[in-house]
Amino acid sequence: MSLWMNAQPAAGLVRVSLVGPMGIGKTTALRSLCGALMAAADVPNLDRASHSKEFTTVGAEFGEIDLGGGERLQLVGSPGQERFDFVRRWVLNASVGVLLMVDVCDARAPDYAAQCLAEIASLESEPLVVVVSCRDASEQQQEAFSSALADRGHGIVPVIQADPRDRQQLLDALGVLVSLLSLQSQA
């Protein structure tokens, strides 16, 4: 990974952001990956009309993974509510990679993902994106989602299924992102 470490400006840390709608599992994914090495920003959810979950994220959440050999990966989660879109933009601006977490079976997912991809594309330094399908989806559903993104002008975006509670599945998704970052740095 040292080939692409120089792409990240902040103190030698590679920063990957977790972005997605409220309730998709960003905080759960950070906890699965980082355990105690995580700073959460959860508060009681006062917007039960948007989502019935008990707690919600209202700021950036941080965690780190030790990659070995002195290299660390910093993960930053953003809140999913639109009223905190300024936090999401800040998180995206400081990242070299993005795990865009969605439920590809949700009819709104292609529009949400396309909106996020357009926001990411408008950044001065565009991070690489891997879409993480956080709910069970068939291969056909994943292909339909990918086609919907392509139809909206976003080309081919990798889509990987990973349960936010399953550390190994998330590490596999990060592995794909890291591989893409490594390839980008060699170009």
XYZ file of N, CA and C in Angstrom, residues 1-18 62-67 70-76 91 94-98 127-128 174 177-179 181-182 184:
138
model
N 0.792 -1.188 0.000
C 0.000 0.000 0.000
C 0.841 1.261 0.000
N 2.093 1.167 0.279
C 2.926 2.358 0.339
C 2.986 3.074 -1.004
N 2.635 2.408 -2.091
C 2.634 3.049 -3.401
C 1.660 4.209 -3.460
N 0.562 4.123 -2.752
C -0.437 5.179 -2.836
C -0.568 5.973 -1.552
N 0.270 5.710 -0.575
C 0.205 6.451 0.672
C 0.452 7.942 0.439
N 1.283 8.278 -0.531
C 1.605 9.681 -0.779
C 0.421 10.463 -1.337
N -0.621 9.772 -1.784
C -1.792 10.458 -2.309
C -2.590 11.125 -1.201
N -2.391 10.711 0.038
C -3.143 11.253 1.161
C -2.317 12.320 1.863
N -2.818 13.539 1.951
C -2.027 14.627 2.505
C -1.893 14.642 4.023
N -2.773 14.030 4.760
C -2.832 14.222 6.214
C -1.935 13.259 6.968
N -0.764 13.714 7.322
C 0.131 13.019 8.261
C 0.359 11.551 7.925
N 0.428 11.213 6.653
C 0.729 9.844 6.266
C -0.417 8.871 6.431
N -1.583 9.360 6.815
C -2.743 8.488 6.956
C -3.546 8.473 5.664
N -3.935 7.296 5.238
C -4.846 7.170 4.108
C -6.247 7.247 4.688
N -7.056 8.125 4.137
C -8.392 8.333 4.674
C -9.435 7.848 3.676
N -10.321 6.983 4.158
C -11.436 6.466 3.373
C -12.718 6.864 4.096
N -13.678 7.398 3.346
C -14.942 7.804 3.959
C -16.029 6.774 3.704
N -16.939 6.700 4.652
C -18.139 5.878 4.551
C -19.312 6.827 4.431
N -14.752 8.731 13.493
C -13.416 8.354 13.069
C -13.024 7.007 13.636
N -12.292 6.247 12.846
C -11.703 4.999 13.295
C -10.437 4.740 12.512
N -9.624 3.829 13.018
C -8.377 3.468 12.333
C -8.211 1.961 12.318
N -7.551 1.499 11.265
C -7.178 0.098 11.134
C -5.673 0.052 10.943
N -5.009 -0.799 11.675
C -3.568 -0.997 11.528
C -3.351 -1.964 10.363
N -2.669 -1.494 9.324
C -2.415 -2.320 8.139
C -1.103 -3.086 8.252
N 3.702 -0.250 9.871
C 3.639 1.171 10.167
C 2.575 1.933 9.399
N 1.801 1.257 8.578
C 0.747 1.921 7.805
C -0.598 1.749 8.507
N -1.357 2.845 8.504
C -2.668 2.848 9.122
C -3.678 3.404 8.117
N -4.885 2.909 8.197
C -5.980 3.388 7.364
C -6.967 4.091 8.279
N -7.262 5.345 7.982
C -8.246 6.079 8.762
C -9.581 6.007 8.041
N -10.616 5.665 8.778
C -11.974 5.607 8.249
C -12.776 6.734 8.875
N -13.562 7.421 8.044
C -14.377 8.528 8.521
C -15.800 8.312 8.022
N -15.955 15.563 4.789
C -15.373 14.214 4.868
C -14.878 13.776 3.492
N -11.608 15.283 2.239
C -10.408 14.848 2.943
C -10.121 13.358 2.732
N -10.725 12.756 1.713
C -10.603 11.307 1.506
C -10.020 10.969 0.140
N -9.294 9.853 0.085
C -8.806 9.354 -1.199
C -9.719 8.260 -1.748
N -10.550 7.709 -0.877
C -11.465 6.653 -1.280
C -12.779 6.767 -0.537
N -13.825 6.176 -1.143
C -15.167 6.233 -0.564
C -15.814 4.856 -0.664
N -12.068 11.413 -5.008
C -11.698 10.102 -4.456
C -12.312 8.971 -5.285
N -11.684 7.805 -5.207
C -12.234 6.617 -5.867
C -13.399 6.072 -5.053
N -12.889 -3.050 1.384
C -11.754 -2.124 1.478
C -10.586 -2.606 0.630
N -11.105 -1.469 -2.850
C -10.822 -0.037 -2.945
C -9.321 0.231 -2.908
N -8.615 -0.434 -2.005
C -7.162 -0.269 -1.898
C -6.477 -0.702 -3.188
N -6.936 -1.789 -3.784
C -6.367 -2.247 -5.057
C -6.560 -1.209 -6.153
N -6.972 2.014 -5.698
C -6.110 3.154 -5.366
C -4.674 2.871 -5.758
N -4.240 1.656 -5.525
C -2.877 1.264 -5.870
C -2.672 1.315 -7.387
N -4.355 3.181 -9.441
C -4.407 4.598 -9.826
C -3.045 5.262 -9.610
